[in-house]
GROMACS .gro file of C-alpha atoms in nm:
model
  443
    1MET     CA    1 -13.760   6.517  -1.964
    2GLY     CA    2 -14.158   6.530  -1.987
    3SER     CA    3 -14.228   6.853  -1.829
    4ASP     CA    4 -14.563   7.036  -1.728
    5ILE     CA    5 -14.474   7.382  -1.871
    6ALA     CA    6 -14.642   7.483  -2.212
    7HIS     CA    7 -14.406   7.451  -2.520
    8SER     CA    8 -14.385   7.791  -2.649
    9GLY     CA    9 -14.230   7.701  -2.994
   10GLN     CA   10 -14.378   7.520  -3.282
   11ALA     CA   11 -14.769   7.523  -3.289
   12HIS     CA   12 -14.800   7.287  -3.556
   13TYR     CA   13 -14.718   6.905  -3.537
   14ARG     CA   14 -14.728   6.584  -3.742
   15CYS     CA   15 -14.878   6.418  -3.473
   16VAL     CA   16 -15.038   6.521  -3.131
   17GLY     CA   17 -15.099   6.243  -2.890
   18VAL     CA   18 -15.430   6.292  -2.642
   19GLY     CA   19 -15.358   6.084  -2.338
   20ALA     CA   20 -15.002   5.947  -2.216
   21GLY     CA   21 -15.076   5.627  -2.047
   22PRO     CA   22 -14.892   5.315  -2.159
   23ALA     CA   23 -15.012   5.318  -2.478
   24ASN     CA   24 -14.932   5.662  -2.597
   25LEU     CA   25 -14.617   5.638  -2.406
   26SER     CA   26 -14.514   5.374  -2.645
   27LEU     CA   27 -14.586   5.564  -2.953
   28ALA     CA   28 -14.419   5.876  -2.828
   29SER     CA   29 -14.121   5.647  -2.724
   30LEU     CA   30 -14.069   5.509  -3.054
   31LEU     CA   31 -14.113   5.856  -3.222
   32HIS     CA   32 -13.822   5.967  -2.995
   33SER     CA   33 -13.596   5.834  -3.248
   34HIS     CA   34 -13.767   6.022  -3.564
   35PRO     CA   35 -13.706   6.396  -3.479
   36GLU     CA   36 -13.819   6.496  -3.826
   37THR     CA   37 -14.169   6.344  -3.716
   38THR     CA   38 -14.251   6.648  -3.482
   39ASN     CA   39 -14.510   6.517  -3.210
   40LEU     CA   40 -14.655   6.644  -2.875
   41PHE     CA   41 -14.844   6.425  -2.619
   42LEU     CA   42 -15.098   6.579  -2.365
   43ASP     CA   43 -15.196   6.461  -2.052
   44ARG     CA   44 -15.472   6.604  -1.809
   45LYS     CA   45 -15.303   6.441  -1.494
   46PRO     CA   46 -15.063   6.677  -1.335
   47ALA     CA   47 -14.798   6.395  -1.333
   48PHE     CA   48 -14.759   6.058  -1.452
   49SER     CA   49 -14.968   5.809  -1.272
   50TRP     CA   50 -15.057   5.400  -1.374
   51HIS     CA   51 -15.316   5.262  -1.133
   52ASP     CA   52 -15.156   5.393  -0.849
   53SER     CA   53 -15.433   5.364  -0.570
   54GLN     CA   54 -15.423   5.002  -0.672
   55GLN     CA   55 -15.079   4.957  -0.674
   56ILE     CA   56 -15.129   4.664  -0.387
   57PRO     CA   57 -14.777   4.566  -0.220
   58GLY     CA   58 -14.653   4.203  -0.383
   59THR     CA   59 -14.853   4.233  -0.697
   60THR     CA   60 -14.693   4.155  -1.026
   61LEU     CA   61 -14.725   4.184  -1.377
   62GLN     CA   62 -14.906   3.917  -1.573
   63VAL     CA   63 -14.704   3.942  -1.889
   64SER     CA   64 -14.352   3.917  -1.968
   65MET     CA   65 -14.097   4.186  -1.888
   66PHE     CA   66 -14.025   4.203  -2.276
   67LYS     CA   67 -14.388   4.336  -2.305
   68ASP     CA   68 -14.278   4.692  -2.215
   69LEU     CA   69 -14.322   5.007  -2.429
   70VAL     CA   70 -14.121   4.943  -2.706
   71SER     CA   71 -13.860   4.605  -2.708
   72LEU     CA   72 -14.121   4.396  -2.912
   73ALA     CA   73 -14.095   4.661  -3.178
   74ASP     CA   74 -13.739   4.823  -3.146
   75PRO     CA   75 -13.513   4.606  -2.930
   76THR     CA   76 -13.265   4.842  -2.975
   77SER     CA   77 -13.475   5.174  -2.801
   78PRO     CA   78 -13.352   5.347  -2.528
   79PHE     CA   79 -13.688   5.333  -2.386
   80SER     CA   80 -13.695   4.964  -2.283
   81PHE     CA   81 -13.739   4.797  -1.934
   82LEU     CA   82 -13.384   4.651  -1.971
   83ALA     CA   83 -13.252   5.024  -2.053
   84TYR     CA   84 -13.435   5.149  -1.743
   85LEU     CA   85 -13.272   4.903  -1.541
   86HIS     CA   86 -12.930   4.969  -1.673
   87GLN     CA   87 -12.975   5.356  -1.649
   88LYS     CA   88 -13.077   5.304  -1.285
   89GLY     CA   89 -12.762   5.073  -1.208
   90ARG     CA   90 -12.977   4.803  -1.118
   91VAL     CA   91 -12.960   4.523  -1.413
   92TYR     CA   92 -12.766   4.299  -1.219
   93HIS     CA   93 -12.967   4.319  -0.913
   94PHE     CA   94 -13.281   4.263  -1.102
   95LEU     CA   95 -13.151   3.947  -1.245
   96ASN     CA   96 -13.003   3.825  -0.917
   97ALA     CA   97 -13.352   3.875  -0.721
   98GLN     CA   98 -13.499   3.610  -0.994
   99PHE     CA   99 -13.848   3.771  -1.004
  100PRO     CA  100 -14.122   3.515  -1.148
  101GLU     CA  101 -14.288   3.815  -1.280
  102VAL     CA  102 -14.213   4.188  -1.259
  103PRO     CA  103 -14.324   4.363  -0.979
  104ARG     CA  104 -14.620   4.599  -1.092
  105GLN     CA  105 -14.463   4.905  -0.868
  106GLU     CA  106 -14.129   4.874  -1.064
  107PHE     CA  107 -14.312   4.857  -1.411
  108ARG     CA  108 -14.494   5.152  -1.309
  109ASN     CA  109 -14.176   5.308  -1.221
  110TYR     CA  110 -14.065   5.233  -1.553
  111LEU     CA  111 -14.342   5.414  -1.734
  112ASP     CA  112 -14.300   5.729  -1.514
  113TRP     CA  113 -13.936   5.730  -1.607
  114ALA     CA  114 -14.003   5.702  -1.993
  115SER     CA  115 -14.237   5.965  -1.963
  116ARG     CA  116 -13.977   6.205  -1.764
  117ARG     CA  117 -13.695   6.146  -2.001
  118ASN     CA  118 -13.911   6.245  -2.352
  119ASP     CA  119 -13.949   6.639  -2.412
  120ASN     CA  120 -14.275   6.548  -2.599
  121VAL     CA  121 -14.470   6.435  -2.309
  122VAL     CA  122 -14.643   6.683  -2.124
  123PHE     CA  123 -14.864   6.649  -1.839
  124GLY     CA  124 -15.101   6.910  -1.681
  125GLU     CA  125 -15.253   7.010  -1.986
  126GLN     CA  126 -15.606   6.871  -2.065
  127VAL     CA  127 -15.740   6.855  -2.442
  128ARG     CA  128 -16.082   7.021  -2.441
  129GLU     CA  129 -16.151   6.929  -2.807
  130VAL     CA  130 -16.048   6.832  -3.164
  131ASP     CA  131 -16.184   7.002  -3.472
  132PHE     CA  132 -16.072   6.979  -3.807
  133ASP     CA  133 -15.982   7.282  -4.060
  134GLY     CA  134 -16.031   7.184  -4.420
  135SER     CA  135 -15.891   7.505  -4.546
  136GLY     CA  136 -15.542   7.472  -4.742
  137ASP     CA  137 -15.372   7.129  -4.662
  138GLY     CA  138 -15.631   7.074  -4.375
  139ARG     CA  139 -15.508   7.036  -4.032
  140TYR     CA  140 -15.652   6.916  -3.671
  141VAL     CA  141 -15.716   7.199  -3.458
  142VAL     CA  142 -15.632   7.088  -3.119
  143ARG     CA  143 -15.771   7.319  -2.821
  144THR     CA  144 -15.651   7.244  -2.460
  145ASP     CA  145 -15.725   7.445  -2.144
  146ARG     CA  146 -15.391   7.619  -2.207
  147ARG     CA  147 -15.339   7.689  -2.583
  148LEU     CA  148 -15.407   7.578  -2.922
  149VAL     CA  149 -15.183   7.381  -3.167
  150THR     CA  150 -15.247   7.219  -3.493
  151ALA     CA  151 -15.168   6.883  -3.612
  152ASP     CA  152 -15.175   6.644  -3.946
  153ASN     CA  153 -15.267   6.352  -3.729
  154VAL     CA  154 -15.423   6.297  -3.388
  155VAL     CA  155 -15.363   5.954  -3.172
  156VAL     CA  156 -15.622   5.916  -2.920
  157GLY     CA  157 -15.502   5.672  -2.614
  158VAL     CA  158 -15.711   5.808  -2.296
  159GLY     CA  159 -15.716   5.450  -2.160
  160THR     CA  160 -16.007   5.322  -1.970
  161ARG     CA  161 -16.187   5.423  -1.647
  162PRO     CA  162 -16.340   5.210  -1.369
  163TRP     CA  163 -16.646   5.014  -1.422
  164VAL     CA  164 -16.940   4.939  -1.189
  165PRO     CA  165 -17.281   4.815  -1.229
  166GLU     CA  166 -17.535   5.102  -1.282
  167HIS     CA  167 -17.739   5.005  -0.963
  168ALA     CA  168 -17.424   5.092  -0.760
  169ARG     CA  169 -17.287   5.410  -0.888
  170PRO     CA  170 -17.517   5.670  -0.687
  171LYS     CA  171 -17.386   5.499  -0.393
  172LEU     CA  172 -17.014   5.506  -0.426
  173GLY     CA  173 -16.834   5.662  -0.151
  174ARG     CA  174 -16.595   5.621   0.134
  175THR     CA  175 -16.730   5.272   0.236
  176HIS     CA  176 -16.858   5.161  -0.128
  177PHE     CA  177 -16.594   5.189  -0.371
  178HIS     CA  178 -16.409   5.070  -0.690
  179VAL     CA  179 -16.085   4.843  -0.645
  180SER     CA  180 -15.918   5.147  -0.825
  181GLU     CA  181 -15.924   5.329  -0.522
  182PHE     CA  182 -15.795   5.039  -0.278
  183MET     CA  183 -15.529   5.202  -0.152
  184GLU     CA  184 -15.693   5.507  -0.071
  185LYS     CA  185 -16.017   5.378   0.115
  186ALA     CA  186 -15.924   5.007   0.209
  187GLY     CA  187 -15.632   5.122   0.510
  188ASP     CA  188 -15.877   5.095   0.836
  189LEU     CA  189 -16.101   4.766   0.802
  190GLY     CA  190 -15.994   4.614   1.141
  191GLY     CA  191 -16.298   4.389   1.265
  192LYS     CA  192 -16.527   4.501   0.985
  193ARG     CA  193 -16.736   4.306   0.739
  194VAL     CA  194 -16.601   4.363   0.363
  195ALA     CA  195 -16.728   4.206   0.044
  196VAL     CA  196 -16.508   4.207  -0.266
  197ILE     CA  197 -16.708   4.162  -0.572
  198GLY     CA  198 -16.556   4.041  -0.915
  199GLY     CA  199 -16.360   3.708  -0.981
  200GLY     CA  200 -16.084   3.833  -1.188
  201GLN     CA  201 -15.707   3.923  -1.105
  202SER     CA  202 -15.787   4.266  -0.930
  203GLY     CA  203 -16.061   4.098  -0.712
  204ALA     CA  204 -15.818   3.809  -0.613
  205GLU     CA  205 -15.535   4.060  -0.510
  206ALA     CA  206 -15.786   4.271  -0.301
  207PHE     CA  207 -15.890   3.939  -0.125
  208LEU     CA  208 -15.549   3.836  -0.064
  209GLU     CA  209 -15.427   4.142   0.075
  210LEU     CA  210 -15.726   4.138   0.309
  211ILE     CA  211 -15.702   3.805   0.432
  212SER     CA  212 -15.337   3.847   0.514
  213ARG     CA  213 -15.353   4.144   0.699
  214PRO     CA  214 -15.219   4.113   1.039
  215GLY     CA  215 -15.368   4.133   1.407
  216GLY     CA  216 -15.588   4.414   1.457
  217GLN     CA  217 -15.595   4.556   1.107
  218GLN     CA  218 -15.737   4.201   0.982
  219PRO     CA  219 -16.117   4.267   0.886
  220GLY     CA  220 -16.374   4.053   1.082
  221GLN     CA  221 -16.505   3.873   0.762
  222VAL     CA  222 -16.416   3.889   0.388
  223SER     CA  223 -16.662   3.757   0.136
  224TRP     CA  224 -16.565   3.702  -0.232
  225PHE     CA  225 -16.830   3.711  -0.484
  226SER     CA  226 -16.764   3.607  -0.855
  227ARG     CA  227 -16.992   3.537  -1.125
  228ARG     CA  228 -16.800   3.271  -1.289
  229ARG     CA  229 -16.831   2.876  -1.196
  230ASN     CA  230 -16.516   2.889  -0.981
  231PHE     CA  231 -16.228   3.104  -0.910
  232LEU     CA  232 -16.030   3.051  -1.266
  233PRO     CA  233 -15.684   3.082  -1.355
  234LEU     CA  234 -15.541   3.270  -1.632
  235ASP     CA  235 -15.465   3.065  -1.936
  236ASP     CA  236 -15.121   3.118  -1.986
  237SER     CA  237 -15.006   2.801  -2.219
  238PRO     CA  238 -14.807   2.850  -2.516
  239PHE     CA  239 -15.078   2.814  -2.796
  240THR     CA  240 -15.314   3.021  -2.586
  241ASN     CA  241 -15.081   3.318  -2.587
  242ASP     CA  242 -15.043   3.289  -2.964
  243PHE     CA  243 -15.370   3.473  -2.960
  244TYR     CA  244 -15.154   3.779  -2.848
  245MET     CA  245 -14.937   3.776  -3.132
  246PRO     CA  246 -14.967   4.010  -3.435
  247CYS     CA  247 -15.090   3.791  -3.657
  248HIS     CA  248 -15.377   3.665  -3.465
  249SER     CA  249 -15.463   4.035  -3.398
  250ASP     CA  250 -15.491   4.088  -3.803
  251HIS     CA  251 -15.680   3.757  -3.836
  252HIS     CA  252 -15.925   3.869  -3.564
  253TYR     CA  253 -16.010   4.215  -3.721
  254ASN     CA  254 -16.072   4.025  -4.053
  255LEU     CA  255 -16.354   3.815  -3.910
  256PRO     CA  256 -16.729   3.886  -3.884
  257SER     CA  257 -16.823   4.059  -3.574
  258GLU     CA  258 -17.029   3.763  -3.502
  259ALA     CA  259 -16.719   3.557  -3.492
  260ARG     CA  260 -16.540   3.807  -3.315
  261SER     CA  261 -16.757   3.838  -3.006
  262ALA     CA  262 -16.791   3.494  -2.964
  263PHE     CA  263 -16.410   3.433  -2.941
  264ASN     CA  264 -16.344   3.716  -2.690
  265ALA     CA  265 -16.649   3.546  -2.493
  266GLU     CA  266 -16.495   3.213  -2.524
  267GLN     CA  267 -16.127   3.328  -2.477
  268LEU     CA  268 -16.178   3.568  -2.169
  269LEU     CA  269 -16.011   3.381  -1.939
  270SER     CA  270 -15.676   3.419  -2.150
  271SER     CA  271 -15.683   3.794  -2.033
  272ASP     CA  272 -15.890   3.799  -1.737
  273GLY     CA  273 -15.812   3.494  -1.507
  274VAL     CA  274 -15.617   3.492  -1.198
  275SER     CA  275 -15.255   3.414  -1.208
  276GLU     CA  276 -15.182   3.069  -1.053
  277ALA     CA  277 -14.916   3.226  -0.820
  278THR     CA  278 -15.219   3.454  -0.667
  279LEU     CA  279 -15.460   3.158  -0.642
  280ARG     CA  280 -15.192   2.952  -0.493
  281GLN     CA  281 -15.128   3.219  -0.241
  282ILE     CA  282 -15.457   3.251  -0.148
  283TYR     CA  283 -15.550   2.875  -0.120
  284GLN     CA  284 -15.230   2.858   0.129
  285GLN     CA  285 -15.348   3.150   0.321
  286LEU     CA  286 -15.723   2.977   0.356
  287TYR     CA  287 -15.538   2.668   0.491
  288VAL     CA  288 -15.338   2.886   0.722
  289LEU     CA  289 -15.635   3.037   0.845
  290SER     CA  290 -15.874   2.711   0.874
  291PHE     CA  291 -15.591   2.489   1.016
  292VAL     CA  292 -15.313   2.648   1.194
  293THR     CA  293 -15.365   2.991   1.298
  294GLY     CA  294 -15.750   3.123   1.240
  295PRO     CA  295 -15.972   3.260   1.242
  296ALA     CA  296 -16.145   2.980   1.062
  297ASP     CA  297 -16.446   3.190   0.982
  298LEU     CA  298 -16.269   3.489   0.844
  299ALA     CA  299 -16.306   3.414   0.457
  300ARG     CA  300 -16.612   3.328   0.269
  301LEU     CA  301 -16.582   3.234  -0.106
  302TYR     CA  302 -16.908   3.237  -0.307
  303PRO     CA  303 -16.869   3.187  -0.676
  304HIS     CA  304 -17.132   3.159  -0.967
  305ARG     CA  305 -17.291   3.461  -0.776
  306GLU     CA  306 -17.393   3.793  -0.940
  307VAL     CA  307 -17.477   4.093  -0.698
  308THR     CA  308 -17.787   4.234  -0.848
  309ASP     CA  309 -17.837   4.512  -0.602
  310VAL     CA  310 -17.675   4.691  -0.291
  311THR     CA  311 -17.891   4.900  -0.058
  312GLY     CA  312 -17.786   5.114   0.244
  313ASP     CA  313 -17.545   5.395   0.293
  314ALA     CA  314 -17.212   5.465   0.489
  315THR     CA  315 -17.373   5.494   0.814
  316GLY     CA  316 -17.457   5.153   0.861
  317PRO     CA  317 -17.403   4.808   0.704
  318TRP     CA  318 -17.472   4.739   0.331
  319HIS     CA  319 -17.719   4.467   0.262
  320LEU     CA  320 -17.647   4.285  -0.099
  321THR     CA  321 -17.865   4.065  -0.291
  322VAL     CA  322 -17.702   3.805  -0.458
  323ARG     CA  323 -17.834   3.562  -0.721
  324HIS     CA  324 -17.727   3.222  -0.741
  325LYS     CA  325 -17.649   3.148  -1.114
  326GLU     CA  326 -17.686   2.782  -1.101
  327GLU     CA  327 -17.992   2.755  -0.848
  328GLN     CA  328 -18.278   2.900  -1.024
  329GLY     CA  329 -18.479   3.122  -0.794
  330ALA     CA  330 -18.229   3.118  -0.516
  331VAL     CA  331 -18.134   3.465  -0.379
  332GLU     CA  332 -17.888   3.518  -0.059
  333HIS     CA  333 -17.873   3.804   0.130
  334GLU     CA  334 -17.531   3.953   0.285
  335ARG     CA  335 -17.432   4.231   0.504
  336ALA     CA  336 -17.092   4.412   0.470
  337ASP     CA  337 -16.943   4.721   0.604
  338VAL     CA  338 -16.737   4.818   0.308
  339VAL     CA  339 -16.808   4.680  -0.044
  340ILE     CA  340 -16.525   4.650  -0.308
  341TRP     CA  341 -16.622   4.656  -0.657
  342ALA     CA  342 -16.361   4.469  -0.884
  343THR     CA  343 -16.570   4.469  -1.188
  344GLY     CA  344 -16.287   4.583  -1.433
  345PHE     CA  345 -16.262   4.914  -1.677
  346ARG     CA  346 -16.438   5.016  -1.995
  347PRO     CA  347 -16.276   5.270  -2.246
  348ALA     CA  348 -16.288   5.636  -2.147
  349PRO     CA  349 -16.508   5.885  -2.324
  350MET     CA  350 -16.395   6.069  -2.599
  351ASP     CA  351 -16.605   6.368  -2.565
  352PHE     CA  352 -16.300   6.614  -2.681
  353LEU     CA  353 -16.395   6.445  -3.045
  354ALA     CA  354 -16.747   6.599  -3.040
  355PRO     CA  355 -16.682   6.857  -3.302
  356ILE     CA  356 -16.606   6.602  -3.581
  357ALA     CA  357 -16.790   6.293  -3.404
  358HIS     CA  358 -17.029   6.312  -3.706
  359ARG     CA  359 -16.748   6.234  -3.967
  360LEU     CA  360 -16.622   5.938  -3.790
  361GLU     CA  361 -16.757   5.601  -3.855
  362ARG     CA  362 -16.867   5.347  -3.592
  363GLU     CA  363 -16.901   4.981  -3.548
  364GLY     CA  364 -17.126   4.934  -3.247
  365ASP     CA  365 -16.975   5.105  -2.950
  366GLU     CA  366 -16.641   5.139  -3.102
  367LEU     CA  367 -16.487   5.379  -3.374
  368ARG     CA  368 -16.436   5.164  -3.673
  369VAL     CA  369 -16.073   5.134  -3.744
  370ASP     CA  370 -15.873   5.010  -4.018
  371GLN     CA  371 -15.526   4.754  -4.029
  372ASP     CA  372 -15.336   5.045  -3.877
  373TYR     CA  373 -15.573   5.161  -3.593
  374ALA     CA  374 -15.712   5.464  -3.822
  375VAL     CA  375 -16.042   5.578  -3.788
  376HIS     CA  376 -16.265   5.549  -4.120
  377TRP     CA  377 -16.364   5.880  -4.186
  378ASP     CA  378 -16.517   6.137  -4.469
  379GLY     CA  379 -16.211   6.348  -4.465
  380PRO     CA  380 -15.866   6.340  -4.639
  381LEU     CA  381 -15.656   6.014  -4.639
  382ASP     CA  382 -15.350   6.172  -4.519
  383ARG     CA  383 -15.500   6.312  -4.222
  384ARG     CA  384 -15.627   6.073  -3.960
  385VAL     CA  385 -15.738   6.012  -3.602
  386PHE     CA  386 -15.573   5.713  -3.468
  387VAL     CA  387 -15.686   5.525  -3.131
  388GLN     CA  388 -15.536   5.303  -2.897
  389ASN     CA  389 -15.666   5.044  -2.663
  390ALA     CA  390 -16.008   5.140  -2.718
  391VAL     CA  391 -16.099   4.839  -3.015
  392ARG     CA  392 -16.130   4.536  -2.844
  393GLU     CA  393 -16.430   4.412  -3.035
  394GLN     CA  394 -16.243   4.462  -3.366
  395ARG     CA  395 -15.908   4.387  -3.232
  396GLY     CA  396 -15.961   4.108  -2.981
  397LEU     CA  397 -15.852   4.046  -2.629
  398ALA     CA  398 -15.511   4.154  -2.695
  399ASP     CA  399 -15.595   4.535  -2.769
  400PRO     CA  400 -15.624   4.642  -2.392
  401ASN     CA  401 -15.359   4.407  -2.319
  402LEU     CA  402 -15.000   4.518  -2.285
  403SER     CA  403 -14.869   4.231  -2.504
  404LEU     CA  404 -14.934   4.417  -2.839
  405ASN     CA  405 -14.864   4.776  -2.701
  406ALA     CA  406 -14.543   4.806  -2.886
  407TRP     CA  407 -14.663   4.636  -3.213
  408ARG     CA  408 -14.968   4.851  -3.241
  409SER     CA  409 -14.747   5.193  -3.161
  410ARG     CA  410 -14.509   5.058  -3.468
  411ARG     CA  411 -14.817   5.026  -3.714
  412ILE     CA  412 -14.885   5.387  -3.613
  413VAL     CA  413 -14.571   5.514  -3.668
  414ASP     CA  414 -14.512   5.331  -4.008
  415ARG     CA  415 -14.817   5.506  -4.118
  416LEU     CA  416 -14.702   5.838  -4.008
  417LEU     CA  417 -14.376   5.772  -4.180
  418GLY     CA  418 -14.513   5.597  -4.506
  419VAL     CA  419 -14.302   5.293  -4.460
  420ARG     CA  420 -14.401   4.920  -4.363
  421THR     CA  421 -14.178   4.742  -4.137
  422GLU     CA  422 -14.098   4.385  -4.180
  423GLU     CA  423 -14.321   4.171  -3.948
  424GLN     CA  424 -14.210   3.878  -3.714
  425LEU     CA  425 -14.268   3.530  -3.839
  426PRO     CA  426 -14.630   3.433  -3.816
  427SER     CA  427 -14.782   3.184  -3.546
  428PHE     CA  428 -14.697   2.789  -3.607
  429VAL     CA  429 -15.098   2.795  -3.616
  430ALA     CA  430 -15.267   2.862  -3.956
  431TRP     CA  431 -15.517   3.090  -3.802
  432SER     CA  432 -15.707   3.140  -4.154
  433SER     CA  433 -15.779   2.949  -4.491
  434LYS     CA  434 -15.519   3.194  -4.647
  435GLU     CA  435 -15.221   3.137  -4.424
  436SER     CA  436 -15.337   2.711  -4.430
  437ALA     CA  437 -15.272   2.743  -4.851
  438GLU     CA  438 -14.967   2.929  -4.804
  439GLN     CA  439 -14.863   2.648  -4.583
  440PHE     CA  440 -14.896   2.373  -4.859
  441ARG     CA  441 -14.736   2.598  -5.120
  442THR     CA  442 -14.428   2.613  -4.933
  443ALA     CA  443 -14.435   2.257  -4.786
   0.00000   0.00000   0.00000
């Protein structure tokens, strides 16, 4: 099982992973069946966690259970979600429960289970720096807070960190926080005025939980702000889901940067909309509050608004300045005792790459990668830094999503092994002119 005790044996590895979230856990799980490819995955957290402070009861995944760590790359792997259910003795119970979507806490427990049964995954060890020693065959030198190891390849999968607007950052604290801290800080809100800022799934889940609290635990008022024109659903339709197939990721990679950015903006709701089930629950709760039980004035919904400033401190109410995006010059003001930002996440910094940063190519704010997620650099071609979940502009909206997690890891495994696994059949849709020509030839 995964351990927080430093390995005292081999100091050189074919692959060292920095971070052990879902992305690198996927890679570690696929490499587990290739013991000849020595590997080690290090994470600074003392134990596995996955949005633990945002595990609001009743929340579910927005993707299929098959989009686990391994199934879409190797359905026979002992690290699949199905293998987890079977090993726990609950596979029939899970089937009989007929969950429309997997409970998010259950998926989190599955990820923890996968990390614990892999000796190559180590928690409680922080990577301080990655350098490159060009002598001999060349190798990366990975220095942690506990030891030094070397590697032929490094895979960075440090995930994301919460993001709030710059004007809000200095004021964050006990009553003004990101939704990633919801379970820690949103407990005692009885009678208080709460503002939830952000119209995506996280904001919707926080809003629903707050307006559904019973009796004395119920806030006095809950206001929900979104920059979007309405509280819009996730586009989970079949052809939209084709955007989350490997063939479209490759197509997106080959587009000009302007076309990539335009696509990501136009199709944002395919990854960042609110699930219809959540929207339905919210609407039904609003109906009950308004017409059945009350209080009718508990909830307020403000779409097409941008919170441009928050002033005040934790000793008194926060004052929100709100710009109406549709009515030119219209500015609204709101007071809240608690402010919750559900404004998403951004890729975490990779400061540990500082010793070799000048050798790594960049594309905008991202490291520039090739088809296999290896960063372009000026060093040996058989010594690579791979990045996971950090190239959304180059690879599309699916990059930070669980949908292509296993496939992306398979690409990296293939590169490490010097093989190429046969891809699944392409989409019914001819995304590129090359695919269109191929369809005509085979018709």
